[in-house]
GROMACS .gro file of C-alpha atoms in nm:
model
  405
    1UNK     CA    1 -18.384  -2.990  -9.795
    2UNK     CA    2 -18.646  -2.961  -9.528
    3UNK     CA    3 -18.444  -2.917  -9.213
    4UNK     CA    4 -18.674  -2.943  -8.913
    5UNK     CA    5 -18.760  -2.593  -8.797
    6UNK     CA    6 -19.085  -2.633  -8.607
    7UNK     CA    7 -19.250  -2.906  -8.403
    8UNK     CA    8 -19.403  -3.169  -8.625
    9UNK     CA    9 -19.214  -3.083  -8.943
   10UNK     CA   10 -19.043  -3.374  -9.111
   11UNK     CA   11 -18.692  -3.371  -9.245
   12UNK     CA   12 -18.322  -3.429  -9.201
   13UNK     CA   13 -18.016  -3.302  -9.383
   14UNK     CA   14 -17.679  -3.473  -9.385
   15UNK     CA   15 -17.429  -3.193  -9.434
   16UNK     CA   16 -17.145  -3.247  -9.683
   17UNK     CA   17 -16.947  -3.557  -9.599
   18UNK     CA   18 -16.714  -3.644  -9.885
   19UNK     CA   19 -16.910  -3.956  -9.979
   20UNK     CA   20 -17.232  -4.124  -9.874
   21UNK     CA   21 -17.308  -4.495  -9.909
   22UNK     CA   22 -17.659  -4.633  -9.863
   23UNK     CA   23 -17.620  -4.995  -9.758
   24UNK     CA   24 -17.855  -5.290  -9.710
   25UNK     CA   25 -17.704  -5.348  -9.366
   26UNK     CA   26 -17.979  -5.304  -9.108
   27UNK     CA   27 -17.954  -5.106  -8.785
   28UNK     CA   28 -18.147  -5.047  -8.469
   29UNK     CA   29 -18.021  -4.997  -8.112
   30UNK     CA   30 -18.043  -5.369  -8.032
   31UNK     CA   31 -17.767  -5.436  -8.287
   32UNK     CA   32 -17.508  -5.303  -8.040
   33UNK     CA   33 -17.399  -5.500  -7.735
   34UNK     CA   34 -17.432  -5.394  -7.373
   35UNK     CA   35 -17.777  -5.234  -7.387
   36UNK     CA   36 -17.889  -5.092  -7.050
   37UNK     CA   37 -18.203  -4.898  -7.147
   38UNK     CA   38 -18.378  -4.783  -7.464
   39UNK     CA   39 -18.682  -4.558  -7.447
   40UNK     CA   40 -18.875  -4.464  -7.761
   41UNK     CA   41 -19.199  -4.277  -7.690
   42UNK     CA   42 -19.305  -4.313  -8.055
   43UNK     CA   43 -19.354  -4.684  -7.981
   44UNK     CA   44 -19.702  -4.660  -7.831
   45UNK     CA   45 -19.685  -5.012  -7.688
   46UNK     CA   46 -19.412  -4.904  -7.445
   47UNK     CA   47 -19.593  -4.595  -7.310
   48UNK     CA   48 -19.842  -4.598  -7.023
   49UNK     CA   49 -20.075  -4.298  -7.019
   50UNK     CA   50 -20.268  -4.150  -6.728
   51UNK     CA   51 -20.509  -3.933  -6.920
   52UNK     CA   52 -20.290  -3.736  -7.160
   53UNK     CA   53 -19.976  -3.771  -6.949
   54UNK     CA   54 -19.704  -4.037  -6.939
   55UNK     CA   55 -19.683  -4.225  -6.610
   56UNK     CA   56 -19.439  -4.491  -6.738
   57UNK     CA   57 -19.225  -4.567  -7.042
   58UNK     CA   58 -19.083  -4.916  -7.072
   59UNK     CA   59 -18.726  -5.015  -7.149
   60UNK     CA   60 -18.706  -5.195  -7.485
   61UNK     CA   61 -18.375  -5.370  -7.407
   62UNK     CA   62 -18.388  -5.713  -7.249
   63UNK     CA   63 -18.023  -5.819  -7.257
   64UNK     CA   64 -17.893  -5.648  -6.942
   65UNK     CA   65 -18.138  -5.413  -6.771
   66UNK     CA   66 -18.460  -5.533  -6.925
   67UNK     CA   67 -18.676  -5.371  -6.659
   68UNK     CA   68 -18.518  -5.027  -6.630
   69UNK     CA   69 -18.854  -4.860  -6.683
   70UNK     CA   70 -18.889  -4.486  -6.624
   71UNK     CA   71 -19.187  -4.387  -6.412
   72UNK     CA   72 -19.362  -4.096  -6.243
   73UNK     CA   73 -19.619  -4.158  -5.973
   74UNK     CA   74 -19.717  -3.794  -5.911
   75UNK     CA   75 -19.984  -3.674  -6.152
   76UNK     CA   76 -19.860  -3.316  -6.177
   77UNK     CA   77 -19.502  -3.423  -6.253
   78UNK     CA   78 -19.569  -3.630  -6.565
   79UNK     CA   79 -19.467  -3.528  -6.917
   80UNK     CA   80 -19.712  -3.548  -7.206
   81UNK     CA   81 -19.658  -3.638  -7.572
   82UNK     CA   82 -19.586  -3.406  -7.865
   83UNK     CA   83 -19.454  -3.483  -8.213
   84UNK     CA   84 -19.096  -3.423  -8.325
   85UNK     CA   85 -19.050  -3.508  -8.693
   86UNK     CA   86 -19.392  -3.673  -8.693
   87UNK     CA   87 -19.307  -3.909  -8.404
   88UNK     CA   88 -19.438  -3.885  -8.050
   89UNK     CA   89 -19.176  -3.749  -7.812
   90UNK     CA   90 -19.196  -3.673  -7.440
   91UNK     CA   91 -19.303  -3.311  -7.393
   92UNK     CA   92 -19.175  -3.121  -7.088
   93UNK     CA   93 -19.308  -2.782  -6.973
   94UNK     CA   94 -19.061  -2.718  -6.689
   95UNK     CA   95 -19.233  -2.906  -6.405
   96UNK     CA   96 -19.201  -3.277  -6.490
   97UNK     CA   97 -18.953  -3.560  -6.449
   98UNK     CA   98 -18.927  -3.935  -6.504
   99UNK     CA   99 -18.722  -4.156  -6.271
  100UNK     CA  100 -18.547  -4.492  -6.296
  101UNK     CA  101 -18.479  -4.691  -5.980
  102UNK     CA  102 -18.114  -4.729  -5.881
  103UNK     CA  103 -17.967  -5.056  -6.008
  104UNK     CA  104 -17.638  -5.225  -6.089
  105UNK     CA  105 -17.672  -5.195  -6.466
  106UNK     CA  106 -17.681  -4.813  -6.446
  107UNK     CA  107 -17.529  -4.671  -6.131
  108UNK     CA  108 -17.488  -4.884  -5.818
  109UNK     CA  109 -17.179  -5.074  -5.934
  110UNK     CA  110 -16.848  -4.963  -6.079
  111UNK     CA  111 -16.834  -4.935  -6.457
  112UNK     CA  112 -16.548  -4.938  -6.703
  113UNK     CA  113 -16.753  -4.819  -7.001
  114UNK     CA  114 -17.065  -4.608  -7.046
  115UNK     CA  115 -17.255  -4.474  -7.347
  116UNK     CA  116 -17.537  -4.220  -7.310
  117UNK     CA  117 -17.733  -4.108  -7.617
  118UNK     CA  118 -18.048  -3.906  -7.670
  119UNK     CA  119 -18.238  -3.699  -7.924
  120UNK     CA  120 -18.410  -3.385  -7.795
  121UNK     CA  121 -18.557  -3.056  -7.909
  122UNK     CA  122 -18.510  -2.726  -7.731
  123UNK     CA  123 -18.785  -2.477  -7.651
  124UNK     CA  124 -18.755  -2.102  -7.691
  125UNK     CA  125 -18.550  -2.087  -7.369
  126UNK     CA  126 -18.190  -2.205  -7.392
  127UNK     CA  127 -18.048  -1.968  -7.130
  128UNK     CA  128 -18.208  -2.108  -6.813
  129UNK     CA  129 -18.036  -2.413  -6.659
  130UNK     CA  130 -18.234  -2.723  -6.764
  131UNK     CA  131 -18.145  -3.090  -6.718
  132UNK     CA  132 -18.227  -3.334  -6.995
  133UNK     CA  133 -18.074  -3.630  -6.810
  134UNK     CA  134 -17.860  -3.701  -6.507
  135UNK     CA  135 -17.750  -3.997  -6.299
  136UNK     CA  136 -17.555  -3.990  -5.976
  137UNK     CA  137 -17.483  -3.706  -5.737
  138UNK     CA  138 -17.213  -3.460  -5.648
  139UNK     CA  139 -16.943  -3.727  -5.606
  140UNK     CA  140 -16.980  -3.946  -5.917
  141UNK     CA  141 -17.213  -3.931  -6.213
  142UNK     CA  142 -17.306  -3.810  -6.560
  143UNK     CA  143 -17.519  -3.519  -6.681
  144UNK     CA  144 -17.668  -3.357  -6.989
  145UNK     CA  145 -17.801  -3.004  -6.944
  146UNK     CA  146 -17.852  -2.663  -7.104
  147UNK     CA  147 -17.742  -2.328  -6.964
  148UNK     CA  148 -17.647  -1.991  -7.108
  149UNK     CA  149 -17.700  -2.090  -7.473
  150UNK     CA  150 -17.470  -2.390  -7.426
  151UNK     CA  151 -17.528  -2.765  -7.434
  152UNK     CA  152 -17.320  -2.922  -7.156
  153UNK     CA  153 -17.249  -3.299  -7.160
  154UNK     CA  154 -17.013  -3.494  -6.937
  155UNK     CA  155 -16.926  -3.695  -6.630
  156UNK     CA  156 -16.720  -3.675  -6.312
  157UNK     CA  157 -16.555  -3.900  -6.053
  158UNK     CA  158 -16.456  -3.834  -5.691
  159UNK     CA  159 -16.616  -3.489  -5.690
  160UNK     CA  160 -16.413  -3.404  -5.996
  161UNK     CA  161 -16.073  -3.480  -5.841
  162UNK     CA  162 -16.022  -3.795  -6.052
  163UNK     CA  163 -16.183  -3.647  -6.361
  164UNK     CA  164 -16.435  -3.374  -6.432
  165UNK     CA  165 -16.508  -3.406  -6.802
  166UNK     CA  166 -16.760  -3.163  -6.945
  167UNK     CA  167 -16.786  -3.072  -7.313
  168UNK     CA  168 -16.981  -2.767  -7.426
  169UNK     CA  169 -17.133  -2.668  -7.759
  170UNK     CA  170 -17.349  -2.373  -7.869
  171UNK     CA  171 -17.719  -2.449  -7.873
  172UNK     CA  172 -18.012  -2.269  -8.035
  173UNK     CA  173 -18.377  -2.233  -7.949
  174UNK     CA  174 -18.637  -2.455  -8.117
  175UNK     CA  175 -18.384  -2.694  -8.273
  176UNK     CA  176 -18.337  -3.071  -8.261
  177UNK     CA  177 -18.009  -3.226  -8.143
  178UNK     CA  178 -17.864  -3.575  -8.103
  179UNK     CA  179 -17.582  -3.635  -7.856
  180UNK     CA  180 -17.360  -3.919  -7.739
  181UNK     CA  181 -17.116  -3.965  -7.452
  182UNK     CA  182 -16.887  -4.264  -7.514
  183UNK     CA  183 -16.658  -4.372  -7.227
  184UNK     CA  184 -16.399  -4.645  -7.291
  185UNK     CA  185 -16.182  -4.721  -6.988
  186UNK     CA  186 -15.943  -4.960  -7.165
  187UNK     CA  187 -15.863  -4.694  -7.425
  188UNK     CA  188 -15.856  -4.421  -7.154
  189UNK     CA  189 -16.095  -4.214  -7.366
  190UNK     CA  190 -16.425  -4.034  -7.318
  191UNK     CA  191 -16.567  -3.875  -7.634
  192UNK     CA  192 -16.863  -3.639  -7.663
  193UNK     CA  193 -17.055  -3.617  -7.991
  194UNK     CA  194 -17.315  -3.362  -8.101
  195UNK     CA  195 -17.510  -3.400  -8.425
  196UNK     CA  196 -17.274  -3.656  -8.571
  197UNK     CA  197 -16.949  -3.472  -8.494
  198UNK     CA  198 -16.701  -3.562  -8.220
  199UNK     CA  199 -16.657  -3.230  -8.039
  200UNK     CA  200 -16.430  -3.327  -7.747
  201UNK     CA  201 -16.205  -3.616  -7.640
  202UNK     CA  202 -16.087  -3.662  -7.282
  203UNK     CA  203 -15.798  -3.897  -7.202
  204UNK     CA  204 -15.821  -3.938  -6.825
  205UNK     CA  205 -16.075  -4.215  -6.755
  206UNK     CA  206 -15.842  -4.511  -6.696
  207UNK     CA  207 -15.989  -4.548  -6.345
  208UNK     CA  208 -16.340  -4.599  -6.485
  209UNK     CA  209 -16.646  -4.479  -6.295
  210UNK     CA  210 -16.732  -4.553  -5.932
  211UNK     CA  211 -17.080  -4.641  -5.811
  212UNK     CA  212 -17.315  -4.347  -5.777
  213UNK     CA  213 -17.648  -4.418  -5.611
  214UNK     CA  214 -17.797  -4.072  -5.654
  215UNK     CA  215 -18.103  -4.011  -5.869
  216UNK     CA  216 -18.150  -4.131  -6.227
  217UNK     CA  217 -18.374  -3.869  -6.386
  218UNK     CA  218 -18.499  -3.744  -6.720
  219UNK     CA  219 -18.617  -3.384  -6.743
  220UNK     CA  220 -18.477  -3.259  -6.411
  221UNK     CA  221 -18.190  -3.278  -6.162
  222UNK     CA  222 -18.220  -3.451  -5.827
  223UNK     CA  223 -17.854  -3.429  -5.734
  224UNK     CA  224 -17.574  -3.373  -5.981
  225UNK     CA  225 -17.250  -3.180  -6.040
  226UNK     CA  226 -17.227  -2.870  -6.255
  227UNK     CA  227 -16.955  -2.791  -6.502
  228UNK     CA  228 -16.711  -2.603  -6.280
  229UNK     CA  229 -16.836  -2.768  -5.962
  230UNK     CA  230 -17.129  -2.742  -5.725
  231UNK     CA  231 -17.450  -2.941  -5.687
  232UNK     CA  232 -17.755  -2.779  -5.850
  233UNK     CA  233 -17.982  -2.968  -5.610
  234UNK     CA  234 -18.337  -3.071  -5.688
  235UNK     CA  235 -18.423  -2.832  -5.967
  236UNK     CA  236 -18.369  -2.733  -6.327
  237UNK     CA  237 -18.663  -2.892  -6.508
  238UNK     CA  238 -18.644  -2.917  -6.885
  239UNK     CA  239 -18.869  -2.737  -7.132
  240UNK     CA  240 -18.880  -2.900  -7.474
  241UNK     CA  241 -18.914  -3.251  -7.610
  242UNK     CA  242 -18.709  -3.568  -7.568
  243UNK     CA  243 -18.724  -3.844  -7.828
  244UNK     CA  244 -18.527  -4.165  -7.790
  245UNK     CA  245 -18.298  -4.220  -7.491
  246UNK     CA  246 -18.041  -4.499  -7.506
  247UNK     CA  247 -17.767  -4.622  -7.274
  248UNK     CA  248 -17.505  -4.898  -7.307
  249UNK     CA  249 -17.252  -5.035  -7.061
  250UNK     CA  250 -17.013  -5.133  -7.342
  251UNK     CA  251 -16.811  -4.868  -7.527
  252UNK     CA  252 -16.880  -4.817  -7.898
  253UNK     CA  253 -16.643  -4.770  -8.189
  254UNK     CA  254 -16.650  -4.437  -8.372
  255UNK     CA  255 -16.828  -4.610  -8.661
  256UNK     CA  256 -17.098  -4.737  -8.425
  257UNK     CA  257 -17.147  -4.393  -8.270
  258UNK     CA  258 -17.180  -4.239  -8.618
  259UNK     CA  259 -17.435  -4.502  -8.719
  260UNK     CA  260 -17.632  -4.439  -8.400
  261UNK     CA  261 -17.624  -4.062  -8.454
  262UNK     CA  262 -17.746  -4.107  -8.812
  263UNK     CA  263 -18.027  -4.331  -8.688
  264UNK     CA  264 -18.139  -4.080  -8.424
  265UNK     CA  265 -18.106  -3.781  -8.658
  266UNK     CA  266 -18.327  -3.937  -8.924
  267UNK     CA  267 -18.579  -4.054  -8.666
  268UNK     CA  268 -18.613  -3.714  -8.503
  269UNK     CA  269 -18.516  -3.463  -8.773
  270UNK     CA  270 -18.180  -3.336  -8.651
  271UNK     CA  271 -17.919  -3.179  -8.879
  272UNK     CA  272 -17.593  -3.376  -8.885
  273UNK     CA  273 -17.258  -3.198  -8.912
  274UNK     CA  274 -16.996  -3.417  -9.077
  275UNK     CA  275 -16.770  -3.222  -9.313
  276UNK     CA  276 -16.484  -3.412  -9.474
  277UNK     CA  277 -16.595  -3.760  -9.371
  278UNK     CA  278 -16.745  -4.066  -9.535
  279UNK     CA  279 -17.085  -4.176  -9.412
  280UNK     CA  280 -17.270  -4.504  -9.443
  281UNK     CA  281 -17.646  -4.501  -9.392
  282UNK     CA  282 -17.867  -4.803  -9.343
  283UNK     CA  283 -18.133  -4.861  -9.605
  284UNK     CA  284 -18.357  -4.981  -9.322
  285UNK     CA  285 -18.334  -4.643  -9.145
  286UNK     CA  286 -18.443  -4.466  -9.464
  287UNK     CA  287 -18.727  -4.709  -9.525
  288UNK     CA  288 -18.855  -4.655  -9.169
  289UNK     CA  289 -18.909  -4.281  -9.223
  290UNK     CA  290 -19.267  -4.155  -9.221
  291UNK     CA  291 -19.482  -4.075  -9.524
  292UNK     CA  292 -19.438  -3.699  -9.483
  293UNK     CA  293 -19.060  -3.704  -9.436
  294UNK     CA  294 -18.844  -3.480  -9.654
  295UNK     CA  295 -18.501  -3.642  -9.657
  296UNK     CA  296 -18.198  -3.479  -9.822
  297UNK     CA  297 -17.862  -3.656  -9.842
  298UNK     CA  298 -17.588  -3.421  -9.958
  299UNK     CA  299 -17.224  -3.510 -10.034
  300UNK     CA  300 -16.925  -3.320 -10.167
  301UNK     CA  301 -16.845  -3.612 -10.399
  302UNK     CA  302 -17.029  -3.943 -10.448
  303UNK     CA  303 -17.352  -4.100 -10.331
  304UNK     CA  304 -17.352  -4.477 -10.380
  305UNK     CA  305 -17.646  -4.710 -10.328
  306UNK     CA  306 -17.505  -5.057 -10.267
  307UNK     CA  307 -17.665  -5.364 -10.423
  308UNK     CA  308 -18.002  -5.401 -10.245
  309UNK     CA  309 -18.092  -5.752 -10.134
  310UNK     CA  310 -18.455  -5.729 -10.247
  311UNK     CA  311 -18.370  -5.494 -10.538
  312UNK     CA  312 -18.571  -5.197 -10.410
  313UNK     CA  313 -18.528  -4.898 -10.178
  314UNK     CA  314 -18.896  -4.869 -10.080
  315UNK     CA  315 -18.963  -4.532  -9.922
  316UNK     CA  316 -19.289  -4.440  -9.748
  317UNK     CA  317 -19.287  -4.077  -9.869
  318UNK     CA  318 -19.624  -3.981 -10.014
  319UNK     CA  319 -19.731  -3.656 -10.178
  320UNK     CA  320 -19.635  -3.464  -9.863
  321UNK     CA  321 -19.279  -3.604  -9.854
  322UNK     CA  322 -18.971  -3.614 -10.074
  323UNK     CA  323 -18.635  -3.783 -10.125
  324UNK     CA  324 -18.339  -3.578 -10.251
  325UNK     CA  325 -17.982  -3.683 -10.333
  326UNK     CA  326 -17.720  -3.414 -10.399
  327UNK     CA  327 -17.372  -3.521 -10.519
  328UNK     CA  328 -17.085  -3.289 -10.621
  329UNK     CA  329 -17.215  -3.026 -10.380
  330UNK     CA  330 -16.881  -2.845 -10.397
  331UNK     CA  331 -16.925  -2.816 -10.777
  332UNK     CA  332 -16.574  -2.939 -10.863
  333UNK     CA  333 -16.711  -3.179 -11.126
  334UNK     CA  334 -16.646  -3.487 -10.911
  335UNK     CA  335 -16.964  -3.643 -10.783
  336UNK     CA  336 -17.163  -3.942 -10.904
  337UNK     CA  337 -17.497  -4.081 -10.791
  338UNK     CA  338 -17.493  -4.452 -10.871
  339UNK     CA  339 -17.687  -4.769 -10.799
  340UNK     CA  340 -17.689  -5.134 -10.902
  341UNK     CA  341 -17.835  -5.202 -11.247
  342UNK     CA  342 -18.103  -5.431 -11.103
  343UNK     CA  343 -18.227  -5.199 -10.826
  344UNK     CA  344 -18.506  -4.941 -10.791
  345UNK     CA  345 -18.586  -4.636 -10.579
  346UNK     CA  346 -18.960  -4.619 -10.508
  347UNK     CA  347 -19.176  -4.363 -10.327
  348UNK     CA  348 -19.552  -4.366 -10.272
  349UNK     CA  349 -19.611  -4.031 -10.441
  350UNK     CA  350 -19.320  -3.842 -10.290
  351UNK     CA  351 -19.099  -3.632 -10.517
  352UNK     CA  352 -18.756  -3.773 -10.613
  353UNK     CA  353 -18.478  -3.526 -10.695
  354UNK     CA  354 -18.116  -3.599 -10.787
  355UNK     CA  355 -17.838  -3.361 -10.880
  356UNK     CA  356 -17.470  -3.434 -10.946
  357UNK     CA  357 -17.191  -3.434 -11.201
  358UNK     CA  358 -17.288  -3.785 -11.315
  359UNK     CA  359 -17.613  -3.971 -11.250
  360UNK     CA  360 -17.618  -4.343 -11.329
  361UNK     CA  361 -17.937  -4.501 -11.198
  362UNK     CA  362 -18.173  -4.780 -11.292
  363UNK     CA  363 -18.543  -4.769 -11.199
  364UNK     CA  364 -18.684  -4.448 -11.045
  365UNK     CA  365 -19.052  -4.486 -10.956
  366UNK     CA  366 -19.240  -4.209 -10.778
  367UNK     CA  367 -19.602  -4.329 -10.817
  368UNK     CA  368 -19.727  -3.981 -10.896
  369UNK     CA  369 -19.454  -3.766 -10.744
  370UNK     CA  370 -19.235  -3.541 -10.955
  371UNK     CA  371 -18.899  -3.681 -11.071
  372UNK     CA  372 -18.614  -3.437 -11.139
  373UNK     CA  373 -18.269  -3.560 -11.246
  374UNK     CA  374 -18.003  -3.300 -11.322
  375UNK     CA  375 -17.642  -3.384 -11.415
  376UNK     CA  376 -17.368  -3.147 -11.526
  377UNK     CA  377 -17.209  -3.430 -11.725
  378UNK     CA  378 -17.360  -3.773 -11.802
  379UNK     CA  379 -17.707  -3.892 -11.704
  380UNK     CA  380 -17.829  -4.251 -11.744
  381UNK     CA  381 -18.164  -4.370 -11.611
  382UNK     CA  382 -18.302  -4.700 -11.740
  383UNK     CA  383 -18.662  -4.646 -11.628
  384UNK     CA  384 -18.843  -4.341 -11.492
  385UNK     CA  385 -19.199  -4.400 -11.379
  386UNK     CA  386 -19.354  -4.080 -11.251
  387UNK     CA  387 -19.713  -4.191 -11.307
  388UNK     CA  388 -19.925  -3.877 -11.302
  389UNK     CA  389 -19.629  -3.673 -11.179
  390UNK     CA  390 -19.398  -3.453 -11.380
  391UNK     CA  391 -19.044  -3.546 -11.476
  392UNK     CA  392 -18.747  -3.339 -11.589
  393UNK     CA  393 -18.406  -3.460 -11.710
  394UNK     CA  394 -18.110  -3.225 -11.750
  395UNK     CA  395 -17.757  -3.323 -11.860
  396UNK     CA  396 -17.479  -3.247 -12.105
  397UNK     CA  397 -17.655  -3.279 -12.440
  398UNK     CA  398 -17.416  -3.555 -12.553
  399UNK     CA  399 -17.453  -3.770 -12.243
  400UNK     CA  400 -17.813  -3.839 -12.150
  401UNK     CA  401 -18.031  -4.144 -12.191
  402UNK     CA  402 -18.348  -4.264 -12.026
  403UNK     CA  403 -18.654  -4.477 -12.080
  404UNK     CA  404 -18.968  -4.313 -11.948
  405UNK     CA  405 -19.275  -4.500 -11.829
   0.00000   0.00000   0.00000
């Protein structure tokens, strides 16, 4: 798989859940209720440029906030744009910030629930304190920052006396991450997720969150509260890139958080950690990947492509991209790649590779890309259309069949 290693490279790797299902169910952030803001700098229609710098990025939600745009009026404090995973992200060099005006949907009223999600990429410096996002001040608020090779995500109430919930995780230079904070007052739970895995659960938020009219900032801290206490003050600008930034005022289920993390990871090229779990991925998310994307889905056991409504998984990958499915990654002989008998997987010249104990597929069309199917037991492929590309089929000699176009 092509795990993103440098700016602009394209790829994502889903690491070893037990089973993966690709479903026709669609997903984007508007599918979830309670949207407060959604910023996506790869959507050029939402970005206002002043020269090469971003002076405003518009909120794409309209249900609650609708006008929670992030702005910067000072020319020298504006981020620029740089690609992560082939998509324009906000690029920060340690001097910029974007601000949202205080408002009831984010911070100037009490809130029972809160969800904060973002995709970002670190620079070469992960030791200096750097704020990716913060809202509130020293008394109440939420923050996402880096310090001492750690990612620090959390929130606090009453200067930490009611709750001071910060989760930490190791972080590396020049890597892409997706995070989520999910606060549910009725369940008395605040979860923190990093790269698809729930890393910490707090059970002390039954009081909810009080209003907190301090700054709402991306890329810096105005006023905040550090893990362990203390206000960093107006400082701590971020160096790196930030992709999508999403906030809800309604708590999500674990399944919804996972789906959101999968969406962000595939958009921005993060590596998801999900050992031992079953994952469902939207066909729409895969079809929205760019032509140069190199996507690898890897499972310990089975990869199942559900019946596709229009009978085709149409991928944009051209000769610079690829689509790889790996079943039975633990090599215990249990792992099937399967799809409906009427469906097809199609790329626009991108290579298609499948490995597993059993492969049972219908129409594999690469339009000039190489097709490689390798099974340790049975292999069935009704149609393989590689065009000018190469194809290779490997299976137990008594269990292989294919029609080649």
